[in-house]
């Protein structure tokens, strides 16, 4: 990815990234975390990486705090009025999932714990309130949080919705309209599937350049993330050709359709809206917009908007850029988004929004598979909560 700001994550035992330039998923990227803003505090966002190095919490904290001035940074960051937008893709168990595990940020239990934590630490608001803050119609005086879920996976309805409702949180779902009511398998899950299924241990790709990957050395998850990083790279100007290369290298046909529907049905989308969740666009086919022509980008923005508006009978004014890294959208993209009538656009390379936030680049980050215990430990070490949290 273009830049790799510091980021912290996850789960029970912290996992240190072996390669900090590695993106977190087909849909995501790296970014700074409000609880851990140290430049060297790099933690891999997925806790599921087979190649991840796990160390004890104490070791992890030692490595994080060593020489960083981290506590001071955190204090200033965390007490300032801000808007933190936490993004999820899937809430489910990764067990036996043949697709991309890096888009599974939480199990149902973890999601519930995380939402409880957010409710205690932040003023959790909805999209409408975020719009008022971003458009400066409402002053930013507190520490606000918004919960968003990208792509429109079916578990957003089956699993996340009941938990959101029980916690009284009105999240925003950014939907890729071309996936709705289909059994389609998105490109990142196709890549993950063929890598998990292949019997080949060494993969060779010739496009966009010569690449050798040793599955025995890297493990499946890391191999998948390397390939997805290449897919998203500006060098890969022909994503279809790249996917064909991966398919050939693995000698496994890409699953274009899943045996079961992975994404929401229109009925479920309507139910989300009825339950008070906001619905935004995540384009129609989930391309890396910056790789498309202006006309194609305009079409992506408008088609998804029209479909959602028609089905929901309400305006659709927010869009989340697919992938969301700095390289995934351009000035042309921003123009298209404005022309299509959107009033808010969300990126996904990390960061906290403060008073000068840009309505067309609202920063988001992954909360990932952090346990509540880890949040508490972090807060204590950072000395930022002074007994208020937990
Ligand atoms: Zn996405």
GROMACS .gro file of C-alpha atoms and ligand atoms in nm:
model
  391
    1UNK     CA    1   0.000   0.000   0.000
    2UNK     CA    2   0.112   0.355  -0.047
    3UNK     CA    3   0.181   0.448   0.310
    4UNK     CA    4   0.166   0.236   0.615
    5UNK     CA    5   0.069   0.441   0.915
    6UNK     CA    6   0.100   0.283   1.252
    7UNK     CA    7  -0.177   0.060   1.354
    8UNK     CA    8  -0.262  -0.151   1.644
    9UNK     CA    9  -0.495  -0.435   1.679
   10UNK     CA   10  -0.628  -0.727   1.799
   11UNK     CA   11  -0.702  -1.030   1.980
   12UNK     CA   12  -0.618  -1.221   2.293
   13UNK     CA   13  -0.252  -1.246   2.221
   14UNK     CA   14  -0.117  -0.971   2.008
   15UNK     CA   15   0.015  -1.065   1.670
   16UNK     CA   16   0.305  -0.871   1.534
   17UNK     CA   17   0.311  -0.812   1.166
   18UNK     CA   18   0.598  -0.966   0.984
   19UNK     CA   19   0.550  -0.732   0.693
   20UNK     CA   20   0.410  -0.397   0.779
   21UNK     CA   21   0.331  -0.312   0.423
   22UNK     CA   22   0.090  -0.599   0.407
   23UNK     CA   23  -0.272  -0.495   0.373
   24UNK     CA   24  -0.525  -0.638   0.610
   25UNK     CA   25  -0.772  -0.777   0.364
   26UNK     CA   26  -0.923  -0.766   0.024
   27UNK     CA   27  -1.127  -0.480   0.141
   28UNK     CA   28  -0.909  -0.308   0.391
   29UNK     CA   29  -0.578  -0.158   0.467
   30UNK     CA   30  -0.363  -0.038   0.750
   31UNK     CA   31  -0.420   0.266   0.962
   32UNK     CA   32  -0.341   0.428   1.293
   33UNK     CA   33  -0.547   0.324   1.589
   34UNK     CA   34  -0.675   0.571   1.848
   35UNK     CA   35  -0.562   0.354   2.131
   36UNK     CA   36  -0.220   0.294   1.989
   37UNK     CA   37  -0.076   0.572   1.787
   38UNK     CA   38   0.292   0.480   1.816
   39UNK     CA   39   0.475   0.471   1.491
   40UNK     CA   40   0.631   0.134   1.557
   41UNK     CA   41   0.334  -0.023   1.721
   42UNK     CA   42   0.250  -0.235   1.425
   43UNK     CA   43   0.016  -0.521   1.488
   44UNK     CA   44  -0.140  -0.736   1.228
   45UNK     CA   45  -0.510  -0.674   1.203
   46UNK     CA   46  -0.618  -1.027   1.158
   47UNK     CA   47  -0.560  -1.252   1.450
   48UNK     CA   48  -0.596  -1.547   1.222
   49UNK     CA   49  -0.275  -1.528   1.026
   50UNK     CA   50  -0.096  -1.858   1.024
   51UNK     CA   51   0.227  -1.672   0.986
   52UNK     CA   52   0.166  -1.427   1.265
   53UNK     CA   53   0.411  -1.421   1.553
   54UNK     CA   54   0.229  -1.437   1.883
   55UNK     CA   55   0.388  -1.300   2.196
   56UNK     CA   56   0.267  -1.240   2.546
   57UNK     CA   57   0.074  -0.927   2.629
   58UNK     CA   58   0.353  -0.807   2.851
   59UNK     CA   59   0.607  -0.851   2.575
   60UNK     CA   60   0.378  -0.687   2.332
   61UNK     CA   61   0.322  -0.387   2.553
   62UNK     CA   62   0.691  -0.361   2.619
   63UNK     CA   63   0.767  -0.358   2.251
   64UNK     CA   64   0.493  -0.108   2.183
   65UNK     CA   65   0.585   0.140   2.451
   66UNK     CA   66   0.961   0.115   2.413
   67UNK     CA   67   1.103   0.439   2.300
   68UNK     CA   68   0.785   0.575   2.145
   69UNK     CA   69   0.648   0.836   2.378
   70UNK     CA   70   0.330   0.648   2.317
   71UNK     CA   71   0.150   0.739   2.634
   72UNK     CA   72   0.179   1.109   2.567
   73UNK     CA   73   0.053   1.066   2.215
   74UNK     CA   74  -0.241   0.863   2.328
   75UNK     CA   75  -0.338   1.107   2.597
   76UNK     CA   76  -0.354   1.395   2.359
   77UNK     CA   77  -0.538   1.192   2.099
   78UNK     CA   78  -0.790   1.030   2.318
   79UNK     CA   79  -0.905   1.334   2.515
   80UNK     CA   80  -0.956   1.555   2.217
   81UNK     CA   81  -1.309   1.584   2.076
   82UNK     CA   82  -1.313   1.349   1.783
   83UNK     CA   83  -1.512   1.115   1.566
   84UNK     CA   84  -1.379   0.762   1.542
   85UNK     CA   85  -1.538   0.546   1.276
   86UNK     CA   86  -1.491   0.176   1.332
   87UNK     CA   87  -1.535  -0.046   1.032
   88UNK     CA   88  -1.628  -0.411   1.007
   89UNK     CA   89  -1.691  -0.644   0.717
   90UNK     CA   90  -1.798  -0.973   0.866
   91UNK     CA   91  -1.914  -1.085   1.209
   92UNK     CA   92  -1.892  -1.461   1.216
   93UNK     CA   93  -1.669  -1.745   1.319
   94UNK     CA   94  -1.377  -1.804   1.084
   95UNK     CA   95  -1.383  -2.176   1.157
   96UNK     CA   96  -1.409  -2.371   0.835
   97UNK     CA   97  -1.461  -2.052   0.632
   98UNK     CA   98  -1.297  -2.121   0.295
   99UNK     CA   99  -1.277  -1.750   0.207
  100UNK     CA  100  -1.084  -1.445   0.323
  101UNK     CA  101  -1.047  -1.456   0.700
  102UNK     CA  102  -0.907  -1.105   0.716
  103UNK     CA  103  -1.252  -0.959   0.655
  104UNK     CA  104  -1.383  -1.134   0.965
  105UNK     CA  105  -1.316  -0.874   1.232
  106UNK     CA  106  -1.515  -1.033   1.511
  107UNK     CA  107  -1.698  -1.340   1.624
  108UNK     CA  108  -2.048  -1.267   1.755
  109UNK     CA  109  -1.919  -1.268   2.113
  110UNK     CA  110  -1.632  -1.036   2.032
  111UNK     CA  111  -1.865  -0.801   1.845
  112UNK     CA  112  -2.094  -0.778   2.145
  113UNK     CA  113  -1.801  -0.710   2.378
  114UNK     CA  114  -1.661  -0.447   2.144
  115UNK     CA  115  -1.992  -0.266   2.113
  116UNK     CA  116  -2.031  -0.267   2.490
  117UNK     CA  117  -1.685  -0.116   2.514
  118UNK     CA  118  -1.762   0.151   2.255
  119UNK     CA  119  -2.079   0.246   2.438
  120UNK     CA  120  -1.880   0.303   2.755
  121UNK     CA  121  -1.595   0.490   2.597
  122UNK     CA  122  -1.768   0.693   2.326
  123UNK     CA  123  -2.083   0.875   2.242
  124UNK     CA  124  -2.194   0.631   1.972
  125UNK     CA  125  -2.389   0.821   1.707
  126UNK     CA  126  -2.558   0.744   1.375
  127UNK     CA  127  -2.490   0.852   1.019
  128UNK     CA  128  -2.722   1.150   1.034
  129UNK     CA  129  -2.535   1.289   1.333
  130UNK     CA  130  -2.204   1.223   1.161
  131UNK     CA  131  -2.325   1.419   0.862
  132UNK     CA  132  -2.416   1.713   1.086
  133UNK     CA  133  -2.067   1.702   1.240
  134UNK     CA  134  -1.891   1.668   0.904
  135UNK     CA  135  -2.089   1.951   0.751
  136UNK     CA  136  -2.020   2.165   1.059
  137UNK     CA  137  -2.389   2.203   1.136
  138UNK     CA  138  -2.321   2.054   1.476
  139UNK     CA  139  -2.010   2.131   1.684
  140UNK     CA  140  -1.764   1.853   1.762
  141UNK     CA  141  -1.747   1.865   2.139
  142UNK     CA  142  -1.722   1.504   2.250
  143UNK     CA  143  -1.560   1.177   2.161
  144UNK     CA  144  -1.801   1.024   1.915
  145UNK     CA  145  -1.798   0.688   1.745
  146UNK     CA  146  -1.978   0.548   1.443
  147UNK     CA  147  -1.997   0.178   1.358
  148UNK     CA  148  -1.995   0.083   0.991
  149UNK     CA  149  -2.006  -0.250   0.809
  150UNK     CA  150  -1.887  -0.277   0.450
  151UNK     CA  151  -1.974  -0.501   0.156
  152UNK     CA  152  -2.312  -0.633   0.268
  153UNK     CA  153  -2.227  -0.984   0.381
  154UNK     CA  154  -2.524  -1.183   0.493
  155UNK     CA  155  -2.394  -1.214   0.849
  156UNK     CA  156  -2.453  -0.840   0.881
  157UNK     CA  157  -2.820  -0.926   0.903
  158UNK     CA  158  -2.810  -1.273   1.060
  159UNK     CA  159  -2.547  -1.200   1.324
  160UNK     CA  160  -2.457  -0.830   1.355
  161UNK     CA  161  -2.806  -0.680   1.345
  162UNK     CA  162  -2.946  -0.851   1.657
  163UNK     CA  163  -2.633  -0.752   1.852
  164UNK     CA  164  -2.647  -0.392   1.728
  165UNK     CA  165  -3.014  -0.374   1.824
  166UNK     CA  166  -2.953  -0.517   2.168
  167UNK     CA  167  -2.684  -0.254   2.225
  168UNK     CA  168  -2.899   0.026   2.086
  169UNK     CA  169  -2.649   0.115   1.813
  170UNK     CA  170  -2.757   0.245   1.474
  171UNK     CA  171  -2.479   0.134   1.244
  172UNK     CA  172  -2.424   0.220   0.880
  173UNK     CA  173  -2.411  -0.058   0.620
  174UNK     CA  174  -2.223   0.021   0.298
  175UNK     CA  175  -2.356  -0.218   0.039
  176UNK     CA  176  -2.213  -0.338  -0.291
  177UNK     CA  177  -2.538  -0.352  -0.483
  178UNK     CA  178  -2.414  -0.597  -0.747
  179UNK     CA  179  -2.371  -0.862  -0.475
  180UNK     CA  180  -2.718  -0.827  -0.325
  181UNK     CA  181  -2.945  -1.129  -0.370
  182UNK     CA  182  -2.677  -1.323  -0.556
  183UNK     CA  183  -2.444  -1.611  -0.476
  184UNK     CA  184  -2.150  -1.416  -0.616
  185UNK     CA  185  -1.807  -1.461  -0.464
  186UNK     CA  186  -1.609  -1.134  -0.456
  187UNK     CA  187  -1.254  -1.117  -0.587
  188UNK     CA  188  -1.085  -1.127  -0.248
  189UNK     CA  189  -1.280  -1.437  -0.147
  190UNK     CA  190  -1.203  -1.599  -0.482
  191UNK     CA  191  -0.832  -1.549  -0.423
  192UNK     CA  192  -0.859  -1.682  -0.069
  193UNK     CA  193  -1.052  -1.987  -0.183
  194UNK     CA  194  -0.807  -2.097  -0.452
  195UNK     CA  195  -0.510  -2.050  -0.217
  196UNK     CA  196  -0.678  -2.249   0.060
  197UNK     CA  197  -0.773  -2.524  -0.182
  198UNK     CA  198  -0.462  -2.560  -0.394
  199UNK     CA  199  -0.235  -2.859  -0.355
  200UNK     CA  200   0.053  -2.663  -0.505
  201UNK     CA  201   0.304  -2.537  -0.252
  202UNK     CA  202   0.482  -2.291  -0.478
  203UNK     CA  203   0.294  -2.033  -0.675
  204UNK     CA  204   0.438  -1.843  -0.966
  205UNK     CA  205   0.274  -1.541  -1.121
  206UNK     CA  206   0.397  -1.350  -1.422
  207UNK     CA  207   0.152  -1.061  -1.403
  208UNK     CA  208   0.182  -0.777  -1.306
  209UNK     CA  209   0.540  -0.898  -1.251
  210UNK     CA  210   0.727  -1.215  -1.170
  211UNK     CA  211   0.625  -1.329  -0.823
  212UNK     CA  212   0.707  -1.650  -0.638
  213UNK     CA  213   0.519  -1.743  -0.326
  214UNK     CA  214   0.603  -2.043  -0.110
  215UNK     CA  215   0.288  -2.155   0.066
  216UNK     CA  216   0.478  -2.376   0.308
  217UNK     CA  217   0.683  -2.081   0.425
  218UNK     CA  218   0.415  -1.814   0.424
  219UNK     CA  219   0.107  -2.011   0.520
  220UNK     CA  220  -0.230  -1.960   0.354
  221UNK     CA  221  -0.338  -1.634   0.518
  222UNK     CA  222  -0.018  -1.451   0.443
  223UNK     CA  223  -0.008  -1.578   0.088
  224UNK     CA  224  -0.364  -1.456   0.041
  225UNK     CA  225  -0.279  -1.111   0.176
  226UNK     CA  226   0.026  -1.087  -0.053
  227UNK     CA  227  -0.189  -1.168  -0.352
  228UNK     CA  228  -0.461  -0.924  -0.252
  229UNK     CA  229  -0.203  -0.655  -0.204
  230UNK     CA  230  -0.084  -0.718  -0.557
  231UNK     CA  231  -0.440  -0.711  -0.689
  232UNK     CA  232  -0.492  -0.367  -0.538
  233UNK     CA  233  -0.157  -0.228  -0.647
  234UNK     CA  234  -0.176   0.039  -0.918
  235UNK     CA  235   0.061  -0.176  -1.125
  236UNK     CA  236  -0.219  -0.430  -1.170
  237UNK     CA  237  -0.413  -0.241  -1.431
  238UNK     CA  238  -0.599  -0.550  -1.549
  239UNK     CA  239  -0.756  -0.712  -1.241
  240UNK     CA  240  -0.926  -0.983  -1.449
  241UNK     CA  241  -0.594  -1.093  -1.591
  242UNK     CA  242  -0.445  -1.102  -1.244
  243UNK     CA  243  -0.724  -1.326  -1.112
  244UNK     CA  244  -0.676  -1.560  -1.409
  245UNK     CA  245  -0.303  -1.577  -1.323
  246UNK     CA  246  -0.381  -1.668  -0.963
  247UNK     CA  247  -0.625  -1.933  -1.079
  248UNK     CA  248  -0.367  -2.082  -1.311
  249UNK     CA  249  -0.090  -2.065  -1.052
  250UNK     CA  250  -0.307  -2.253  -0.800
  251UNK     CA  251  -0.455  -2.486  -1.060
  252UNK     CA  252  -0.793  -2.441  -0.894
  253UNK     CA  253  -1.095  -2.288  -1.070
  254UNK     CA  254  -1.207  -1.965  -0.911
  255UNK     CA  255  -1.546  -1.997  -0.743
  256UNK     CA  256  -1.752  -1.730  -0.915
  257UNK     CA  257  -2.063  -1.849  -0.734
  258UNK     CA  258  -2.091  -1.991  -0.384
  259UNK     CA  259  -2.317  -2.286  -0.299
  260UNK     CA  260  -2.492  -2.055  -0.051
  261UNK     CA  261  -2.568  -1.687  -0.070
  262UNK     CA  262  -2.287  -1.489   0.094
  263UNK     CA  263  -2.449  -1.148   0.071
  264UNK     CA  264  -2.772  -0.985   0.183
  265UNK     CA  265  -3.100  -1.022   0.001
  266UNK     CA  266  -3.302  -0.711  -0.079
  267UNK     CA  267  -3.551  -0.818   0.182
  268UNK     CA  268  -3.274  -0.823   0.442
  269UNK     CA  269  -3.153  -0.482   0.327
  270UNK     CA  270  -3.502  -0.345   0.380
  271UNK     CA  271  -3.514  -0.507   0.722
  272UNK     CA  272  -3.185  -0.341   0.816
  273UNK     CA  273  -3.325  -0.003   0.717
  274UNK     CA  274  -3.648  -0.067   0.905
  275UNK     CA  275  -3.447  -0.155   1.213
  276UNK     CA  276  -3.292   0.192   1.206
  277UNK     CA  277  -2.964   0.110   1.036
  278UNK     CA  278  -2.838   0.359   0.778
  279UNK     CA  279  -2.764   0.230   0.429
  280UNK     CA  280  -2.489   0.369   0.209
  281UNK     CA  281  -2.329   0.276  -0.119
  282UNK     CA  282  -2.014   0.072  -0.161
  283UNK     CA  283  -2.044   0.098  -0.541
  284UNK     CA  284  -2.206  -0.162  -0.763
  285UNK     CA  285  -1.922  -0.410  -0.831
  286UNK     CA  286  -1.660  -0.317  -0.568
  287UNK     CA  287  -1.379  -0.217  -0.804
  288UNK     CA  288  -1.073  -0.019  -0.704
  289UNK     CA  289  -1.226   0.303  -0.831
  290UNK     CA  290  -0.899   0.480  -0.908
  291UNK     CA  291  -0.825   0.215  -1.171
  292UNK     CA  292  -1.140   0.293  -1.368
  293UNK     CA  293  -1.210   0.566  -1.620
  294UNK     CA  294  -1.411   0.867  -1.503
  295UNK     CA  295  -1.717   0.735  -1.687
  296UNK     CA  296  -1.690   0.395  -1.524
  297UNK     CA  297  -1.646   0.550  -1.181
  298UNK     CA  298  -1.949   0.770  -1.236
  299UNK     CA  299  -2.152   0.468  -1.333
  300UNK     CA  300  -2.041   0.274  -1.023
  301UNK     CA  301  -2.143   0.561  -0.798
  302UNK     CA  302  -2.476   0.625  -0.967
  303UNK     CA  303  -2.597   0.273  -1.031
  304UNK     CA  304  -2.558   0.166  -0.669
  305UNK     CA  305  -2.719   0.489  -0.552
  306UNK     CA  306  -3.018   0.440  -0.784
  307UNK     CA  307  -3.072   0.077  -0.686
  308UNK     CA  308  -3.060   0.152  -0.315
  309UNK     CA  309  -3.280   0.458  -0.348
  310UNK     CA  310  -3.537   0.267  -0.550
  311UNK     CA  311  -3.553  -0.027  -0.309
  312UNK     CA  312  -3.549   0.176   0.009
  313UNK     CA  313  -3.748   0.479  -0.108
  314UNK     CA  314  -3.508   0.713   0.065
  315UNK     CA  315  -3.208   0.918  -0.044
  316UNK     CA  316  -2.866   0.753  -0.032
  317UNK     CA  317  -2.608   1.018   0.047
  318UNK     CA  318  -2.305   0.832   0.181
  319UNK     CA  319  -2.053   0.614   0.002
  320UNK     CA  320  -1.755   0.414   0.124
  321UNK     CA  321  -1.474   0.372  -0.127
  322UNK     CA  322  -1.404   0.003  -0.199
  323UNK     CA  323  -1.069  -0.093  -0.041
  324UNK     CA  324  -1.048   0.262   0.095
  325UNK     CA  325  -0.671   0.303   0.085
  326UNK     CA  326  -0.518   0.630  -0.027
  327UNK     CA  327  -0.450   0.481  -0.368
  328UNK     CA  328  -0.797   0.341  -0.413
  329UNK     CA  329  -0.959   0.674  -0.493
  330UNK     CA  330  -0.849   0.987  -0.674
  331UNK     CA  331  -0.953   1.344  -0.744
  332UNK     CA  332  -1.161   1.206  -1.030
  333UNK     CA  333  -1.333   0.971  -0.785
  334UNK     CA  334  -1.417   1.260  -0.556
  335UNK     CA  335  -1.561   1.453  -0.847
  336UNK     CA  336  -1.776   1.157  -0.948
  337UNK     CA  337  -1.898   1.111  -0.592
  338UNK     CA  338  -1.998   1.476  -0.570
  339UNK     CA  339  -2.161   1.473  -0.912
  340UNK     CA  340  -2.365   1.168  -0.809
  341UNK     CA  341  -2.506   1.373  -0.523
  342UNK     CA  342  -2.338   1.206  -0.229
  343UNK     CA  343  -2.271   1.426   0.072
  344UNK     CA  344  -2.035   1.199   0.261
  345UNK     CA  345  -1.756   0.962   0.155
  346UNK     CA  346  -1.557   0.729   0.377
  347UNK     CA  347  -1.202   0.604   0.331
  348UNK     CA  348  -1.038   0.316   0.518
  349UNK     CA  349  -0.671   0.380   0.579
  350UNK     CA  350  -0.702   0.462   0.944
  351UNK     CA  351  -0.712   0.782   1.141
  352UNK     CA  352  -0.932   0.979   1.375
  353UNK     CA  353  -1.155   1.264   1.255
  354UNK     CA  354  -1.118   1.594   1.430
  355UNK     CA  355  -1.274   1.938   1.382
  356UNK     CA  356  -1.132   1.990   1.036
  357UNK     CA  357  -1.271   1.664   0.900
  358UNK     CA  358  -1.342   1.640   0.529
  359UNK     CA  359  -1.697   1.519   0.450
  360UNK     CA  360  -1.556   1.349   0.139
  361UNK     CA  361  -1.280   1.165   0.319
  362UNK     CA  362  -1.407   1.059   0.658
  363UNK     CA  363  -1.139   0.842   0.808
  364UNK     CA  364  -1.216   0.493   0.930
  365UNK     CA  365  -1.028   0.218   1.104
  366UNK     CA  366  -1.074  -0.145   1.190
  367UNK     CA  367  -1.147  -0.235   1.548
  368UNK     CA  368  -1.056  -0.591   1.461
  369UNK     CA  369  -1.059  -0.885   1.697
  370UNK     CA  370  -0.960  -0.694   2.007
  371UNK     CA  371  -1.081  -0.841   2.329
  372UNK     CA  372  -1.226  -0.617   2.594
  373UNK     CA  373  -0.944  -0.724   2.823
  374UNK     CA  374  -0.699  -0.593   2.571
  375UNK     CA  375  -0.877  -0.262   2.548
  376UNK     CA  376  -0.861  -0.233   2.923
  377UNK     CA  377  -0.497  -0.323   2.934
  378UNK     CA  378  -0.418  -0.075   2.667
  379UNK     CA  379  -0.607   0.202   2.832
  380UNK     CA  380  -0.439   0.132   3.160
  381UNK     CA  381  -0.092   0.131   3.010
  382UNK     CA  382  -0.159   0.443   2.816
  383UNK     CA  383  -0.290   0.609   3.129
  384UNK     CA  384  -0.560   0.776   2.934
  385UNK     CA  385  -0.873   0.678   3.117
  386UNK     CA  386  -0.788   0.777   3.472
  387UNK     CA  387  -1.026   0.519   3.612
  388UNK     CA  388  -1.318   0.618   3.395
  389UNK     CA  389  -1.310   0.316   3.171
  390UNK     CA  390  -1.399  -0.015   3.318
  391LIG    ZN1  391  -1.541  -0.343   0.063
   0.00000   0.00000   0.00000
